[in-house]
Coordinates of C-alpha atoms in Angstrom, one line a residue:
X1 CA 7.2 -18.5 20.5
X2 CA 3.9 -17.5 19.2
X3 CA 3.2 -14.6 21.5
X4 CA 7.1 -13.7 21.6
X5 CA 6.8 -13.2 17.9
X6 CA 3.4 -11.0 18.6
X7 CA 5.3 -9.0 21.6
X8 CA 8.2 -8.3 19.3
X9 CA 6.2 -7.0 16.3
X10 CA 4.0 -4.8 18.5
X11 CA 7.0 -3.2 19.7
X12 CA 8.5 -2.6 16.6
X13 CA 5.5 -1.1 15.4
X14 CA 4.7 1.3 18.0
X15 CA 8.5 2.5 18.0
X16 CA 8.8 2.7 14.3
X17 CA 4.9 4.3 13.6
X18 CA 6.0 8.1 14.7
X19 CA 9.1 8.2 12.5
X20 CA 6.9 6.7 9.0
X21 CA 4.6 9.6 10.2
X22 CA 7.5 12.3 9.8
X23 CA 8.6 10.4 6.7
X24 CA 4.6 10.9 5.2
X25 CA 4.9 14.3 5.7
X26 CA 7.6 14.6 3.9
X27 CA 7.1 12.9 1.1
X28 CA 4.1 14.8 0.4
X29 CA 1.5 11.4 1.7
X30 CA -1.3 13.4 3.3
X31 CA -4.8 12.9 3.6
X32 CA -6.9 16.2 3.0
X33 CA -10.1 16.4 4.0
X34 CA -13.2 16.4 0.9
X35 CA -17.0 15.9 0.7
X36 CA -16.4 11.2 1.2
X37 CA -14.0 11.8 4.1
X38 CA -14.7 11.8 7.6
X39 CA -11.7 13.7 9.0
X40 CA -11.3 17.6 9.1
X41 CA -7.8 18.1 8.6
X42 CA -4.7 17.3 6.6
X43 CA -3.4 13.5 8.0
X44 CA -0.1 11.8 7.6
X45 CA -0.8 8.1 5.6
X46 CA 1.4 5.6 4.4
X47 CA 1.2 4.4 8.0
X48 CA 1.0 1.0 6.4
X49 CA 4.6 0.9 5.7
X50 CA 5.1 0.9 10.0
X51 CA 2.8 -2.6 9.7
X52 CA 5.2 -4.0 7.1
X53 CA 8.7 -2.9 8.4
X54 CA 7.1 -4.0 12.4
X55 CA 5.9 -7.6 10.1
X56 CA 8.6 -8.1 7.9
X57 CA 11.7 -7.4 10.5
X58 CA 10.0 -10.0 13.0
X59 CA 9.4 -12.8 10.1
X60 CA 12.6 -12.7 9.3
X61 CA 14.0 -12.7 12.9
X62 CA 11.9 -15.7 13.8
X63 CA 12.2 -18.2 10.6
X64 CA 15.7 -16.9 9.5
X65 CA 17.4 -19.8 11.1
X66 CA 14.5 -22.1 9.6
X67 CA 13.9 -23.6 6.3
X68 CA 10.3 -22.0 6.2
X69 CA 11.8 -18.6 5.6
X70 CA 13.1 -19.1 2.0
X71 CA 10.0 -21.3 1.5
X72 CA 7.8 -18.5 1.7
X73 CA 10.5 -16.0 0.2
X74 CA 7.1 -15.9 -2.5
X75 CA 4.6 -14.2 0.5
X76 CA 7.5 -11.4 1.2
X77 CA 8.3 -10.4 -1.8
X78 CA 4.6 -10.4 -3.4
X79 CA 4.0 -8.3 -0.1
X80 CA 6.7 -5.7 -0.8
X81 CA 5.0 -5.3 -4.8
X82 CA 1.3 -4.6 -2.5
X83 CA 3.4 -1.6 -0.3
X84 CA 5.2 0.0 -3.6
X85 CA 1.8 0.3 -4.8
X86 CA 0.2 1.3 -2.0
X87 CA 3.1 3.8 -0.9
X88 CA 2.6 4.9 -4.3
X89 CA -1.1 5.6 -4.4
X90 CA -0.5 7.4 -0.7
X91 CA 2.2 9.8 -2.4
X92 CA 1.0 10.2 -5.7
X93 CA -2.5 9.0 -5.9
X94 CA -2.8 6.4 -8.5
X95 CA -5.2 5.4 -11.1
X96 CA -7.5 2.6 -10.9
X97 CA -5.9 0.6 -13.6
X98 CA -2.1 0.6 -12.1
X99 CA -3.2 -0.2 -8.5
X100 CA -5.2 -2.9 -10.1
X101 CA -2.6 -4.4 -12.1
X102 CA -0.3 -3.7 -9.3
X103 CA -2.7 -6.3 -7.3
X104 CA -2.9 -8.6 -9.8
X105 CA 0.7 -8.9 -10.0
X106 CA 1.6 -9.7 -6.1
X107 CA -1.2 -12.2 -6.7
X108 CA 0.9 -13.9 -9.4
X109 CA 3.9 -14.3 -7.4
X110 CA 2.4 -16.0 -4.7
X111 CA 0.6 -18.0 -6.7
X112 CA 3.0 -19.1 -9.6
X113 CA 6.4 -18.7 -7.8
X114 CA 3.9 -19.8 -4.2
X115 CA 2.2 -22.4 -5.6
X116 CA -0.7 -21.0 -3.6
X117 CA -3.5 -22.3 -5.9
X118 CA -7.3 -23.8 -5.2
X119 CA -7.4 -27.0 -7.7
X120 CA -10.8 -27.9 -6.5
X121 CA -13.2 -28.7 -4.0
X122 CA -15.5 -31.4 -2.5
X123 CA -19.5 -30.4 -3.1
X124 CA -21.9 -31.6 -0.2
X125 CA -23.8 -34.0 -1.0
X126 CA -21.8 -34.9 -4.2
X127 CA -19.0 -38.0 -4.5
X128 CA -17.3 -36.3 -6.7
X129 CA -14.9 -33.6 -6.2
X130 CA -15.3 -30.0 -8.5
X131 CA -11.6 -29.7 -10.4
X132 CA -11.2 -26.0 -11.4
X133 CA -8.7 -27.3 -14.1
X134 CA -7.4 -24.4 -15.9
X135 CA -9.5 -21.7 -14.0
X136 CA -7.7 -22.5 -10.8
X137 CA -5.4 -19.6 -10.7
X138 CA -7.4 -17.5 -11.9
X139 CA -9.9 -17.8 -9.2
X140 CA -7.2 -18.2 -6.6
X141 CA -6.0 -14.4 -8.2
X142 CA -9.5 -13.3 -8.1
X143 CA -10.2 -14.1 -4.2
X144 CA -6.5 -12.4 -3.5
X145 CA -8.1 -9.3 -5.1
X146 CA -11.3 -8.8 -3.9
X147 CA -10.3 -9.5 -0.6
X148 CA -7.5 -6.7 -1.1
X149 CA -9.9 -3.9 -2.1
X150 CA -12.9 -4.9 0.5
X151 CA -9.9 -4.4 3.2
X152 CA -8.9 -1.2 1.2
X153 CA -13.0 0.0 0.8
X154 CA -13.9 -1.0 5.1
X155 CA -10.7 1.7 5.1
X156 CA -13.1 4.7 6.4
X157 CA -12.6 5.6 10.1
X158 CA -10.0 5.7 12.7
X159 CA -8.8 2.3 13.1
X160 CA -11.8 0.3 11.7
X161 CA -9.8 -1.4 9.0
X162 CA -6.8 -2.2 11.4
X163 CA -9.1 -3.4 13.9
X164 CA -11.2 -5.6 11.6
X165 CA -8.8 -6.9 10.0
X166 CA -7.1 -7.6 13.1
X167 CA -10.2 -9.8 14.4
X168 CA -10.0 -11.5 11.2
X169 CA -6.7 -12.4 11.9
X170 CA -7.3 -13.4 15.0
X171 CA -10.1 -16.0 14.2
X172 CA -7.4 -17.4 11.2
X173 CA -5.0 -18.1 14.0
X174 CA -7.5 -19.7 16.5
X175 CA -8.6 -21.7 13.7
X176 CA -4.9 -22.6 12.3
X177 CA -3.7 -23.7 15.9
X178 CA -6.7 -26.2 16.1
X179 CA -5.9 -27.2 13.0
X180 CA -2.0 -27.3 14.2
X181 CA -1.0 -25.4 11.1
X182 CA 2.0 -23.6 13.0
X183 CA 3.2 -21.4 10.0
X184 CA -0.1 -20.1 9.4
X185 CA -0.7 -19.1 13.0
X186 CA 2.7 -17.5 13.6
X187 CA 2.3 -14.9 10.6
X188 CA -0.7 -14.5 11.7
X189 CA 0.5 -13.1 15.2
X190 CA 3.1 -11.4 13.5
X191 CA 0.5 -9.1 11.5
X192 CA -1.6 -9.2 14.8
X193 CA 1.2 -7.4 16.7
X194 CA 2.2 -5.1 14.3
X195 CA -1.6 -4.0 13.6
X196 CA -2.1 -3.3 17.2
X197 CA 0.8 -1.2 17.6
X198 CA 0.0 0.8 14.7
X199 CA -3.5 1.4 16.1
X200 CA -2.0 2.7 19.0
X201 CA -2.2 6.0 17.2
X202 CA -4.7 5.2 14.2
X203 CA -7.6 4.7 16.9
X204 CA -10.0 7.7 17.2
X205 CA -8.9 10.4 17.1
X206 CA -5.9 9.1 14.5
X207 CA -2.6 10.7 14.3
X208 CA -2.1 9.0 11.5
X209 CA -3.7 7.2 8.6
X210 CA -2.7 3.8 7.4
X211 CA -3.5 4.8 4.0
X212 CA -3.5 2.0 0.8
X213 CA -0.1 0.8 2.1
X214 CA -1.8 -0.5 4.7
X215 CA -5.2 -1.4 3.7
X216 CA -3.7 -2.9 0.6
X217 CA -1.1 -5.0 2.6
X218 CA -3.6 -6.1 5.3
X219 CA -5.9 -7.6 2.8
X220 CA -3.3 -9.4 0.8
X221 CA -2.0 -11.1 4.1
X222 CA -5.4 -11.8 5.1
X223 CA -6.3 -13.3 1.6
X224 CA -3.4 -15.1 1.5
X225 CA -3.6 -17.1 4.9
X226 CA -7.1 -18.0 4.4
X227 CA -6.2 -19.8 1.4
X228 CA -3.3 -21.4 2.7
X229 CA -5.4 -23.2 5.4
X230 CA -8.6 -24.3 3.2
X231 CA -7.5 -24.6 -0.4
X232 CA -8.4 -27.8 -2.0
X233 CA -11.1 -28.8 0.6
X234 CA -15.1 -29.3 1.1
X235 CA -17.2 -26.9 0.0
X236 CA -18.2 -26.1 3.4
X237 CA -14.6 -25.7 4.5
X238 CA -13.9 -23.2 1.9
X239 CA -17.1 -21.1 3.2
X240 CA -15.2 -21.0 6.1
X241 CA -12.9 -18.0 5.0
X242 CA -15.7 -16.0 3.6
X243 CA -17.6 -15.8 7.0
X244 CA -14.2 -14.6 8.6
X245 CA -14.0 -11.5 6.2
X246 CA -18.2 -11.5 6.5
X247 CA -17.7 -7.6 6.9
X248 CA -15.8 -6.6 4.5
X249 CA -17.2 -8.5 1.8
X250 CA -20.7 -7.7 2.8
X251 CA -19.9 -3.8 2.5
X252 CA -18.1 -4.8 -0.6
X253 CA -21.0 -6.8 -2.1
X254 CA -23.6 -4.3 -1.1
X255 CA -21.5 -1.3 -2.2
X256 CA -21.4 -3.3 -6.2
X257 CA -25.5 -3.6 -5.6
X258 CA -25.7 0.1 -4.3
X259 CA -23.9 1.4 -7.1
X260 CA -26.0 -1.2 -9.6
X261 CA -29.2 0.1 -8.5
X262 CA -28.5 3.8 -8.8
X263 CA -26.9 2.9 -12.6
X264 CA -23.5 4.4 -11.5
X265 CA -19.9 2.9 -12.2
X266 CA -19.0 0.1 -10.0
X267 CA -15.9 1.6 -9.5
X268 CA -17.7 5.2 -8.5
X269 CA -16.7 6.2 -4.8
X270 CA -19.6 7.3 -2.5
X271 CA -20.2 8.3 1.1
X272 CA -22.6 5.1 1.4
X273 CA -20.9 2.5 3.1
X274 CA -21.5 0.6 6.1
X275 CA -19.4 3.3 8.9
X276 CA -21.4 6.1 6.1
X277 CA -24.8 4.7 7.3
X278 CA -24.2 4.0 10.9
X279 CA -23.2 7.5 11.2
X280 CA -26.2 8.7 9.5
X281 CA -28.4 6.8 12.2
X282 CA -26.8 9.1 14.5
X283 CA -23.8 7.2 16.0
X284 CA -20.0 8.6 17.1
X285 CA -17.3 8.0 15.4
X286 CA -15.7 5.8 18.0
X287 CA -19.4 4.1 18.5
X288 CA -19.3 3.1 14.6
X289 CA -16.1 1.6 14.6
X290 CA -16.7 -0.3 18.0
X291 CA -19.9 -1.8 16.3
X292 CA -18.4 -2.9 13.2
X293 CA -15.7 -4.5 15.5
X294 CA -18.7 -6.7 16.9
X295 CA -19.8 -7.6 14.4
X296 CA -16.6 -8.4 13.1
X297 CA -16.1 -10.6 16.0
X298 CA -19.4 -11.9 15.4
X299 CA -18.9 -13.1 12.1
X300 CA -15.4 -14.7 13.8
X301 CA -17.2 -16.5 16.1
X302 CA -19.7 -18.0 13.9
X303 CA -17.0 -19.1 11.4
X304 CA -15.2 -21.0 14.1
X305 CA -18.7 -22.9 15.0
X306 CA -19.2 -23.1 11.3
X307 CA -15.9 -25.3 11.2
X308 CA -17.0 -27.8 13.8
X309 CA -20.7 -27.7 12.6
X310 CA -22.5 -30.9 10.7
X311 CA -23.5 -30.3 6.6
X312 CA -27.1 -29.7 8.1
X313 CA -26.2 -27.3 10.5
X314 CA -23.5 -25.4 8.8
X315 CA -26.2 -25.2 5.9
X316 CA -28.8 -23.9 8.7
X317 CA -25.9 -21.3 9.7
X318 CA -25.5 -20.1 6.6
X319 CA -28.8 -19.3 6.1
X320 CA -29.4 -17.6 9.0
X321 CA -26.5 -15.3 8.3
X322 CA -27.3 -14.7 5.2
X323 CA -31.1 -13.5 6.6
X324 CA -29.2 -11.3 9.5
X325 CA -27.1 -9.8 6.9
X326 CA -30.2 -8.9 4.2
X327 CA -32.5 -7.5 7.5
X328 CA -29.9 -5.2 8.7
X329 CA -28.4 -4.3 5.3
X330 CA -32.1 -3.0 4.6
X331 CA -33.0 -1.6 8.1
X332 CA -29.5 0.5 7.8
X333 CA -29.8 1.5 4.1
X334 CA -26.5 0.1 3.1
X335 CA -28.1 0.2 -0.7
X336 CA -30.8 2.8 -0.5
X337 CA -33.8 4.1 1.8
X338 CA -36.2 2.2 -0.8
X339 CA -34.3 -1.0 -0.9
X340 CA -36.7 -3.0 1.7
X341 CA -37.6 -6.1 -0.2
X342 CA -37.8 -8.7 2.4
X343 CA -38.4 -6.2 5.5
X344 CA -41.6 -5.1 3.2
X345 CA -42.6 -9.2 2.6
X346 CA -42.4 -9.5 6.6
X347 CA -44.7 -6.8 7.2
X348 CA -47.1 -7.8 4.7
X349 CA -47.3 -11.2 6.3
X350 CA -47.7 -9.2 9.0
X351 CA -50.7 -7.0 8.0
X352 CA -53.8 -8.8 9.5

């Protein structure tokens, strides 16, 4: 059932992809080229809405006849709020504030009208559990919006967010099938399928651009399912989800730092990010988004060893991720040519 549900979404999105192209075009989405974009010509976006239509056509086909589809009635309709503003943005090109607020209403739905909320968590080496009282929803808001814009900033190449976020996906369904969370796992291969199909023409070189309909609708899925599989748990548990999305929310993280450091607006854009840098250093365009994808799978790979790890060792894990990060961060430049700190204490210890 699971890979029917996969097959069927895959095919809906590569059949239904072309025609949202045309329909970009006409409604004036394009993508023109400027001095933070990569591409050289005018693109079609809004490809997102082929991921939704390909996602939203196969949920209902496969839970229609189940309880579980008017159950999580919340999840579709907070979805279709993230693609009105995203199709938006794509047409018009939004303010911050609106797409913001925008965000920060789908959040709502699926948390008040959802009940998707994180109530609290169990501290290592604490009895007692952490209640979040009355800053659980906001906090459960706050993760569904970061998570949305470090989809939506990652959102720089030809297929790097679709594929990235598709390996994020992929670990959250490995992950909810050991767990024998069956809901969680077949949306997840729903929004696996329809991603891939969609890539099928937004891989190097792109015919057309996902734009924020996409990026904005991938992230809110993505945010969404990793909540739904380790809210209210340990404290190790709930790093869990944050090691999935490790690339993202690294470039997201270090973008915030960047931006800190050079005294600009946090909300300044900037041709600085991760894909900026490892073009810098020399590599294609197709070579830069297969090495993000590695490490992508990388950071998948150690979250699914994190979940069977002991305290100890998913502590050790932790901090030997956070090390790898900091070391390649600085040897990269992903916040300046001067930020070195710890690559300057190693040499120093070093020095004879």
């Amino acid at each position: 059932m699971l890979i029917g549900a996969l097959l069927v979404a895959f095919l809906l999105s590569i059949f239904l992809t072309p025609f949202v192209g045309k329909l970009a075009i006409k409604l004036g989405a394009t993508d023109k080229p400027n001095e933070r974009k990569v591409h050289i010509k005018i693109m079609p976006r809004m490809g997102g809405l082929a991921i939704f239509l390909s996602f939203s056509i196969t949920f209902v086909t496969f839970l229609i006849f189940t309880n579980d589809l008017w159950k999580q009635l919340p999840l579709l309709v907070g979805a279709l709020v993230i693609i009105l503003i995203g199709m938006a943005d794509d047409i018009y090109e939004l303010r911050a504030v609106p797409k913001f607020l925008g965000q920060i209403l789908a959040a709502l739905i699926i948390v008040l009208w959802g009940g998707l909320e994180v109530e609290f968590i169990n501290l290592p080496f604490f009895t007692d559990t952490l209640q979040f009282g009355i800053f659980s929803i906001p906090i459960t808001i706050l993760w569904i919006v970061a998570i949305i814009n470090a989809i939506n900033l990652i959102d720089g190449l030809d297929g790097l967010a679709g594929g990235v976020s598709t390996i994020a996906l992929v670990t959250i369904a490995t992950m909810a099938l050991i767990q024998k969370d069956l809901f969680v796992a077949m949306v997840a291969m729903i929004v696996i399928g329809s991603t891939l199909g969609f890539l099928k023409y937004n891989f190097h070189p792109a015919k057309i651009f996902m734009g924020d309909t996409g990026a904005l609708f991938l992230g809110y899925i993505i945010a969404v399912l990793s909540l739904l599989g380790y809210k209210n748990v340990t404290m190790v548990s709930l790093i869990v989800p944050i090691i999935i999305l490790g690339v993202p929310i690294s470039d997201t993280f270090f973008a915030i730092i960047r931006r800190l450091v050079n005294k600009q607006p946090i909300s300044a854009a900037d041709k600085s990010h991760l894909h900026h840098c490892l073009l810098n250093l020399g590599f294609t365009h197709k070579q830069t988004v297969l090495l993000i994808y590695a490490l992508a799978a990388c950071f998948g790979l150690a979250a699914i060893i994190f979940q069977f790890a002991t305290l100890w060792g998913a502590l050790i894990l932790v901090t030997g991720l956070l090390l790898i990060i900091e070391i390649f961060v600085e040897k990269i430049g992903l916040v300046s040519s001067n930020y070195q700190p710890l690559l300057k204490m190693l040499n120093f210890k070093n020095k004879p």
